[in-house]
CSV table of N, CA and C in Angstrom, one decimal:
chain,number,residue,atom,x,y,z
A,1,UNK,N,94.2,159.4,160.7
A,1,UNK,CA,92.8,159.3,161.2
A,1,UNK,C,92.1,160.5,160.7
A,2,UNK,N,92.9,161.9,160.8
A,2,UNK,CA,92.1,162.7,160.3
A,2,UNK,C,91.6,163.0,158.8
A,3,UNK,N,92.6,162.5,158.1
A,3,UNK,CA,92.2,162.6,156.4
A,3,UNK,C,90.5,162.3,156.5
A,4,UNK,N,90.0,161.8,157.1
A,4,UNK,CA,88.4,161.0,156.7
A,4,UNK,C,87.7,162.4,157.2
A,5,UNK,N,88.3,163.5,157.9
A,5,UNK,CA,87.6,164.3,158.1
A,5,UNK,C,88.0,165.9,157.6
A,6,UNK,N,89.4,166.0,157.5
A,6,UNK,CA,89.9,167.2,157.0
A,6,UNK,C,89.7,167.2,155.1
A,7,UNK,N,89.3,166.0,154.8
A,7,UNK,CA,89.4,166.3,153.5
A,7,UNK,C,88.3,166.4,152.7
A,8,UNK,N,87.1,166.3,154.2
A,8,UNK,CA,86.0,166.3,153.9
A,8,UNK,C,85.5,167.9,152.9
A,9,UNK,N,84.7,167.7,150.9
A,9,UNK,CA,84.6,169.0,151.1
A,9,UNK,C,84.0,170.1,151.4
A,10,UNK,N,84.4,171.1,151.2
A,10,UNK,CA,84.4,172.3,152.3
A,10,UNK,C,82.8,173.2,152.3
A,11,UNK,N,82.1,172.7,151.1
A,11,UNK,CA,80.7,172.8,150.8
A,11,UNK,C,79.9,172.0,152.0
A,12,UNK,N,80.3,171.1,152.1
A,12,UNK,CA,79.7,170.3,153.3
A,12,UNK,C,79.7,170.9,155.1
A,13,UNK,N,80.3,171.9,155.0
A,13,UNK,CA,80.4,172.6,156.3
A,13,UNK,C,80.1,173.8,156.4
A,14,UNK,N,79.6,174.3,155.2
A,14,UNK,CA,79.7,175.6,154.8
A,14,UNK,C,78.1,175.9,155.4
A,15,UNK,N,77.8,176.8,156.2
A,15,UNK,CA,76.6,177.3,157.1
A,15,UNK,C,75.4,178.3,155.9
A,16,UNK,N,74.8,177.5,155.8
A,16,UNK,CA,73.3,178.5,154.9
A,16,UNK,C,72.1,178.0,155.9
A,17,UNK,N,71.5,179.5,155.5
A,17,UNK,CA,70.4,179.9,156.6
A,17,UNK,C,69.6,179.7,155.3
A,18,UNK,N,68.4,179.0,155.8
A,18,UNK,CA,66.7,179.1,155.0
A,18,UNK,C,65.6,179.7,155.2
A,19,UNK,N,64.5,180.5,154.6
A,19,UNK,CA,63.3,180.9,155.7
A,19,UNK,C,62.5,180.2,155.1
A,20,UNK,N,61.8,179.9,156.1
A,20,UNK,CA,60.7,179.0,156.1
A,20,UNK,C,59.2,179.6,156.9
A,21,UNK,N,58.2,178.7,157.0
A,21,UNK,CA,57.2,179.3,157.5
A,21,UNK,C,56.7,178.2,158.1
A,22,UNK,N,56.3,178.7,160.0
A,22,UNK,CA,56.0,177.7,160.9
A,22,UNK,C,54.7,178.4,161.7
A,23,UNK,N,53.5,177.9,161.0
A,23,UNK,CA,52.0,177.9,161.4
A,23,UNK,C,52.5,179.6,160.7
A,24,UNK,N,52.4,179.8,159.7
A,24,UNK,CA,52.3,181.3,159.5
A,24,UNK,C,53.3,182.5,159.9
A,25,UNK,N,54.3,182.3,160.4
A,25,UNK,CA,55.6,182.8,161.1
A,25,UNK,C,56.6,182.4,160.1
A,26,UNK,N,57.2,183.4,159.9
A,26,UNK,CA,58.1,183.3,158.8
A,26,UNK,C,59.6,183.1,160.0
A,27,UNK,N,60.6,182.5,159.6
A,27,UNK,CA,61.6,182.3,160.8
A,27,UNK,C,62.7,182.0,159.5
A,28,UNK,N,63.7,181.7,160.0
A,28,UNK,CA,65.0,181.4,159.7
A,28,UNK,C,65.9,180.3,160.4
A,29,UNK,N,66.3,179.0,159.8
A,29,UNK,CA,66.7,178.7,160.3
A,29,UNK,C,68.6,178.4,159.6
A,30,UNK,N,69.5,178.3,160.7
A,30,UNK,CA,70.7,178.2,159.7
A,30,UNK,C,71.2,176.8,160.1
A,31,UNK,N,71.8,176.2,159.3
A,31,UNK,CA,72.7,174.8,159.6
A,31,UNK,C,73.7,174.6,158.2
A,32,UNK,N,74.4,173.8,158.7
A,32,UNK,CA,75.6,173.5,157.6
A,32,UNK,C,75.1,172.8,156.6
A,33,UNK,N,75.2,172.3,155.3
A,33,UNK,CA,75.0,172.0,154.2
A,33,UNK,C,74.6,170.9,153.9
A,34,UNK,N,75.8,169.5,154.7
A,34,UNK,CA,75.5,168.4,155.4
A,34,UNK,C,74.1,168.2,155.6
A,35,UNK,N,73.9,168.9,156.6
A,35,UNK,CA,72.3,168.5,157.7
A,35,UNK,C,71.4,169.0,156.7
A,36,UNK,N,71.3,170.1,156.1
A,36,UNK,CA,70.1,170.4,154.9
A,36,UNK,C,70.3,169.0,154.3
A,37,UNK,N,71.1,168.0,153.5
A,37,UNK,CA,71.3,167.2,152.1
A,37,UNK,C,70.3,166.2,153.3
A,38,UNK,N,70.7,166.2,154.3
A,38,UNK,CA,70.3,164.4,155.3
A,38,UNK,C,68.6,165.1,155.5
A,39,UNK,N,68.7,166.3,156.0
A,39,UNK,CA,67.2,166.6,156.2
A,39,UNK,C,66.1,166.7,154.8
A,40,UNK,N,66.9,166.7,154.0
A,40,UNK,CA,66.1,166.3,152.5
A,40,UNK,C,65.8,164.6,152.0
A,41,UNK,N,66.8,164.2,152.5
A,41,UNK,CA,66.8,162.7,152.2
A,41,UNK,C,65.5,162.3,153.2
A,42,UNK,N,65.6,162.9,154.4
A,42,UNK,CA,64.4,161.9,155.5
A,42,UNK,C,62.9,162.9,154.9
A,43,UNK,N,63.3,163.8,154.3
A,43,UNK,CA,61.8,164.3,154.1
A,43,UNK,C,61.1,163.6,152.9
A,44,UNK,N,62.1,163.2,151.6
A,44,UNK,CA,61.9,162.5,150.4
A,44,UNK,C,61.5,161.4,150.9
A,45,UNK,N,61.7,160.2,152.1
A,45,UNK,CA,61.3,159.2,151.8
A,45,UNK,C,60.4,158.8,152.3
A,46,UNK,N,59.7,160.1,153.4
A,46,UNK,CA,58.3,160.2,153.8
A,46,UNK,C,57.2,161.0,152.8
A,47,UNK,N,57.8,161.1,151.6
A,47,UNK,CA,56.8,162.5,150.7
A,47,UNK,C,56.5,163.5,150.6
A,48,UNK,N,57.7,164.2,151.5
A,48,UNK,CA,57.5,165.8,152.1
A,48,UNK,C,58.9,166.3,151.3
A,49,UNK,N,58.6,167.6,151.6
A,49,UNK,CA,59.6,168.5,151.4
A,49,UNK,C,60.2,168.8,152.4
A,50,UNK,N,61.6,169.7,152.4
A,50,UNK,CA,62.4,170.0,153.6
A,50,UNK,C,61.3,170.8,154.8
A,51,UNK,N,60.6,171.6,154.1
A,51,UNK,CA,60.0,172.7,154.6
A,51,UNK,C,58.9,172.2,155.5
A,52,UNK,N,58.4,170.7,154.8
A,52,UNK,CA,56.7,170.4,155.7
A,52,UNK,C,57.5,169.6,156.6
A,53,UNK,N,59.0,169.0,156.4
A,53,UNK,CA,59.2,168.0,157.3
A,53,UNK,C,59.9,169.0,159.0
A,54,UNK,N,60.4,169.8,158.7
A,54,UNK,CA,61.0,170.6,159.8
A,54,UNK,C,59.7,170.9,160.2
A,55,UNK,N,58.4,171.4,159.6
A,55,UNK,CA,57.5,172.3,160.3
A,55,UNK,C,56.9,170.7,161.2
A,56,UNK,N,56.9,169.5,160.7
A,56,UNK,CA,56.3,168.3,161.0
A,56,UNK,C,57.3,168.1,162.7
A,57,UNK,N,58.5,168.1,162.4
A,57,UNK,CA,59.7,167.9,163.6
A,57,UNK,C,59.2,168.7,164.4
A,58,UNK,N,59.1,170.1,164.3
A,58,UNK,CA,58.8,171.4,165.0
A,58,UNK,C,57.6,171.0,166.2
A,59,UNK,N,56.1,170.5,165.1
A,59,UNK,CA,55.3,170.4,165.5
A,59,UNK,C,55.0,168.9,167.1
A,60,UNK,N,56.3,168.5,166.0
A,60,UNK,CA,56.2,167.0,167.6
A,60,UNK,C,57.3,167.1,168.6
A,61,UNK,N,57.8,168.1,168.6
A,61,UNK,CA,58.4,168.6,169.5
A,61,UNK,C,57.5,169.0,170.5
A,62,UNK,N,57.3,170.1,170.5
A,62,UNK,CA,56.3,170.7,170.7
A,62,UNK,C,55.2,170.1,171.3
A,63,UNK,N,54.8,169.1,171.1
A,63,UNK,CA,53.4,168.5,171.5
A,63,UNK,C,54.5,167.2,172.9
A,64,UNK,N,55.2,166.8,172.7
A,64,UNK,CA,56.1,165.7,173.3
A,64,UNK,C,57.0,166.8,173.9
A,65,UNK,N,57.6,167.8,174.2
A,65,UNK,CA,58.7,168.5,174.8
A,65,UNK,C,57.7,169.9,175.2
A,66,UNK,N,56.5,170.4,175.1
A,66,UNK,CA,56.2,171.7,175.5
A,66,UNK,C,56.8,172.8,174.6
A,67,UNK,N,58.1,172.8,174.7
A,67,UNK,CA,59.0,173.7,174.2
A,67,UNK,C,60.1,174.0,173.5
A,68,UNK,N,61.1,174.5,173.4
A,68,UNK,CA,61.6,174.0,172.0
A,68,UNK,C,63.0,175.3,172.6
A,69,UNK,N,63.8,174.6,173.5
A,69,UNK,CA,65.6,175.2,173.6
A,69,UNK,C,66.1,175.5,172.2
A,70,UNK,N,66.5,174.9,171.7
A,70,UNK,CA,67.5,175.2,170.4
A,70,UNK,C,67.0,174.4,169.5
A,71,UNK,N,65.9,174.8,168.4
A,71,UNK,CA,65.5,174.1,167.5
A,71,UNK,C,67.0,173.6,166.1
A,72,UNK,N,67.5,174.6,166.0
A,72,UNK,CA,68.8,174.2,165.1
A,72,UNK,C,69.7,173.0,165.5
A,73,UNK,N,69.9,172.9,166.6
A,73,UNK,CA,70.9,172.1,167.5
A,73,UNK,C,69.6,170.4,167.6
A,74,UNK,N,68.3,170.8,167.7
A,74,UNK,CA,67.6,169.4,167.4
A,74,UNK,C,67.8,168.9,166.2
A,75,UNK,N,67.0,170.1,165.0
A,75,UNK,CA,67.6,169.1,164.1
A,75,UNK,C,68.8,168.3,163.6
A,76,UNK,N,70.0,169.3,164.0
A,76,UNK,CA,71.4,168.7,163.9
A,76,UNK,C,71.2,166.8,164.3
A,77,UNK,N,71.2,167.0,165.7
A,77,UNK,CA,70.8,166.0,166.3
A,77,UNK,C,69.7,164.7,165.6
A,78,UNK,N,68.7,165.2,165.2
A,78,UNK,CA,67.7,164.6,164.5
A,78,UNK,C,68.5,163.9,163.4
A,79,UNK,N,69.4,164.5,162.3
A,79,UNK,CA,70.2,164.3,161.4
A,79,UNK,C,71.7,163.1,161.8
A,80,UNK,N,72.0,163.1,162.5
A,80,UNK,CA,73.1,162.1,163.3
A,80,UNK,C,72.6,161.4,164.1
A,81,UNK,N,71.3,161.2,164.2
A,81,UNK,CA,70.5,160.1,164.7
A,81,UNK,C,70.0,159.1,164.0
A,82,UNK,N,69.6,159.8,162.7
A,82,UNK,CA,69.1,159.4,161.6
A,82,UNK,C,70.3,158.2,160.8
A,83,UNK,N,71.0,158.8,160.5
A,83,UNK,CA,72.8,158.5,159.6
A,83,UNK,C,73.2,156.8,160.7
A,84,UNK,N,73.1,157.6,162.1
A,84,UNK,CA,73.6,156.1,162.8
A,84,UNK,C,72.6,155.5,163.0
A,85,UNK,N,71.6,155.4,163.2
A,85,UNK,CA,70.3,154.4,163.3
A,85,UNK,C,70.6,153.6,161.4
A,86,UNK,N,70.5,154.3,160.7
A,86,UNK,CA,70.9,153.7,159.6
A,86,UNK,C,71.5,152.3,159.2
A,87,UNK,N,73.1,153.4,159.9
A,87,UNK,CA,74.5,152.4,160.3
A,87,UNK,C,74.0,151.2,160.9
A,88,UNK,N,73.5,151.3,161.6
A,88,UNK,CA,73.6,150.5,162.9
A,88,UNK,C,72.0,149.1,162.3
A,89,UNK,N,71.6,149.8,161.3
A,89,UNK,CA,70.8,148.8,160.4
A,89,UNK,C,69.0,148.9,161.2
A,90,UNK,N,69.1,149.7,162.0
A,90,UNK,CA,67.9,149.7,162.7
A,90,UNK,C,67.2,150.6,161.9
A,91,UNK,N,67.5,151.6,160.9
A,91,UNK,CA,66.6,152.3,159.9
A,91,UNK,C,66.9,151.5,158.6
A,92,UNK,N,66.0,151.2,157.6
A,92,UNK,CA,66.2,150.6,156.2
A,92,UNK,C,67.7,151.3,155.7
A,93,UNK,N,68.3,151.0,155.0
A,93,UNK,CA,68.9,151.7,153.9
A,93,UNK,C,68.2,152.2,152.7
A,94,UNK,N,67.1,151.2,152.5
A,94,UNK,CA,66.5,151.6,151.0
A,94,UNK,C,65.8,152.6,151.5
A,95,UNK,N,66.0,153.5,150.8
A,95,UNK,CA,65.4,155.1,150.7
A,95,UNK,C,64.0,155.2,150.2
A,96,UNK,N,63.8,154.0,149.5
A,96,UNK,CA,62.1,154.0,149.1
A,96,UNK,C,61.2,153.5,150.4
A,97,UNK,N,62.0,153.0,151.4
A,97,UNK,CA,61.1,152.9,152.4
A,97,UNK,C,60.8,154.3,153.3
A,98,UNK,N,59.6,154.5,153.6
A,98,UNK,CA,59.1,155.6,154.3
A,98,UNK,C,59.6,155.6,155.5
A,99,UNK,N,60.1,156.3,156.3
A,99,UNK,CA,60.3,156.4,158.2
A,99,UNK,C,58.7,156.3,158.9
A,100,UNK,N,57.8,156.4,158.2
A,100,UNK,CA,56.6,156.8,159.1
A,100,UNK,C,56.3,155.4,158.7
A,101,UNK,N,56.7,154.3,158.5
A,101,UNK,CA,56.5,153.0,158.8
A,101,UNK,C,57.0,152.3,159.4
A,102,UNK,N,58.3,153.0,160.3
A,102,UNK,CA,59.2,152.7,161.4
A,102,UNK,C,58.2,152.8,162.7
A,103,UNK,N,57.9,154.5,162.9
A,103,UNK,CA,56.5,154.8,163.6
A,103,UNK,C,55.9,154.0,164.2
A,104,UNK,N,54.7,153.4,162.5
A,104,UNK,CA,54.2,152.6,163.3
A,104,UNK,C,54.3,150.7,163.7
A,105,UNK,N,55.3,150.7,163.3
A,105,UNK,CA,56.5,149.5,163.4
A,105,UNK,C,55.8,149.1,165.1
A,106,UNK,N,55.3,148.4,165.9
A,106,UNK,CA,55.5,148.0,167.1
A,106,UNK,C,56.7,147.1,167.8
A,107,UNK,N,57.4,146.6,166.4
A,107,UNK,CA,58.6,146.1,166.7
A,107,UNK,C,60.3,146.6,166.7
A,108,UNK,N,60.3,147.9,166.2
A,108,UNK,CA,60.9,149.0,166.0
A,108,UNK,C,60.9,149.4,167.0
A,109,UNK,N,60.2,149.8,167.8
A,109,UNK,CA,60.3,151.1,168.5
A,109,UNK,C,60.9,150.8,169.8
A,110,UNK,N,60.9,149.6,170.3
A,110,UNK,CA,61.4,149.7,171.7
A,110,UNK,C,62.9,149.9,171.3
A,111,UNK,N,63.3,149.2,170.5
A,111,UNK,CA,64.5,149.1,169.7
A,111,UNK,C,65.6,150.5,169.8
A,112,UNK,N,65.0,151.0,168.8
A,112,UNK,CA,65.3,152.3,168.8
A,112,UNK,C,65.2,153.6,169.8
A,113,UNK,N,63.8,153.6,170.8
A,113,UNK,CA,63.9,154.0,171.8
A,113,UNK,C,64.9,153.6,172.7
A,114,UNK,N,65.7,152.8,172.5
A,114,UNK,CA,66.9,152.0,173.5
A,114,UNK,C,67.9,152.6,173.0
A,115,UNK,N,68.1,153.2,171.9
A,115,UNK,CA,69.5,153.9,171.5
A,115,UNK,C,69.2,155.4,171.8
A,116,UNK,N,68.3,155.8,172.5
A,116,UNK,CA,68.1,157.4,172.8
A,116,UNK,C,68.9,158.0,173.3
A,117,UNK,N,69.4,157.2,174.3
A,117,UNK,CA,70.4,158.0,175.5
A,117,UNK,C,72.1,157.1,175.4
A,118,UNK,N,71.8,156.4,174.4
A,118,UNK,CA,73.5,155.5,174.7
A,118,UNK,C,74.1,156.3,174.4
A,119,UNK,N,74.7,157.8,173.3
A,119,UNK,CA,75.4,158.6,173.6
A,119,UNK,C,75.6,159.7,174.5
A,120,UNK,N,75.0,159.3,175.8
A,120,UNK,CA,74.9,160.4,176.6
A,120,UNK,C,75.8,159.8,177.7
A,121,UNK,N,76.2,158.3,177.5
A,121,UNK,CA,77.1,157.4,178.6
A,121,UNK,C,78.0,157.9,178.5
């Protein structure tokens, strides 16, 4: 069982920090190599770059949460939400579809609002 994960390779776990700029604040954020490639992929298929899409995440946090515990640990999260919503066929596979058409999807959303907390059981 473990081969599917120990042979995973080792670039993909490997921790790089980026700086970025959020409203004018220069910051740093670090995550494994993984979560940058998935957080590139959801920025590409909305027409952003990694940089406007974290500052976009940041920003709706923020407005929906007040405040922001462990921004690194959301994105993570954000990223393994993404991957199994995928899986689970409730996000497109085709990568030319945009996520901000999910958004405004009214038939999406209760949907996927319904998988928010199932791994919290």
């Amino acid at each position: 069982m473990c081969d599917i994960f120990v042979k995973a390779d080792p670039a993909l776990y490997q921790a790089k920090a980026r700086s970025l700029r959020l409203h004018g604040v220069v910051t740093s954020i670090r995550l494994e190599q993984l979560f940058w490639q998935v957080l590139q992929e959801v920025a590409e298929r909305d027409g952003m770059n990694t940089n406007q899409l974290i500052a976009k995440l940041h920003d709706e946090l923020i407005a929906y949460r007040g405040q922001i515990e462990n921004f690194s640990s959301f994105l993570r999260v954000c990223c393994l939400r993404y991957l199994s919503l995928m899986a689970d066929g409730d996000v497109p596979r085709d990568k030319q579809l945009p996520l901000s058409a999910l958004h405004n999807n009214q038939n999406t959303q209760p949907q996927i609002a319904a998988k928010t907390s199932a791994y919290l059981l």
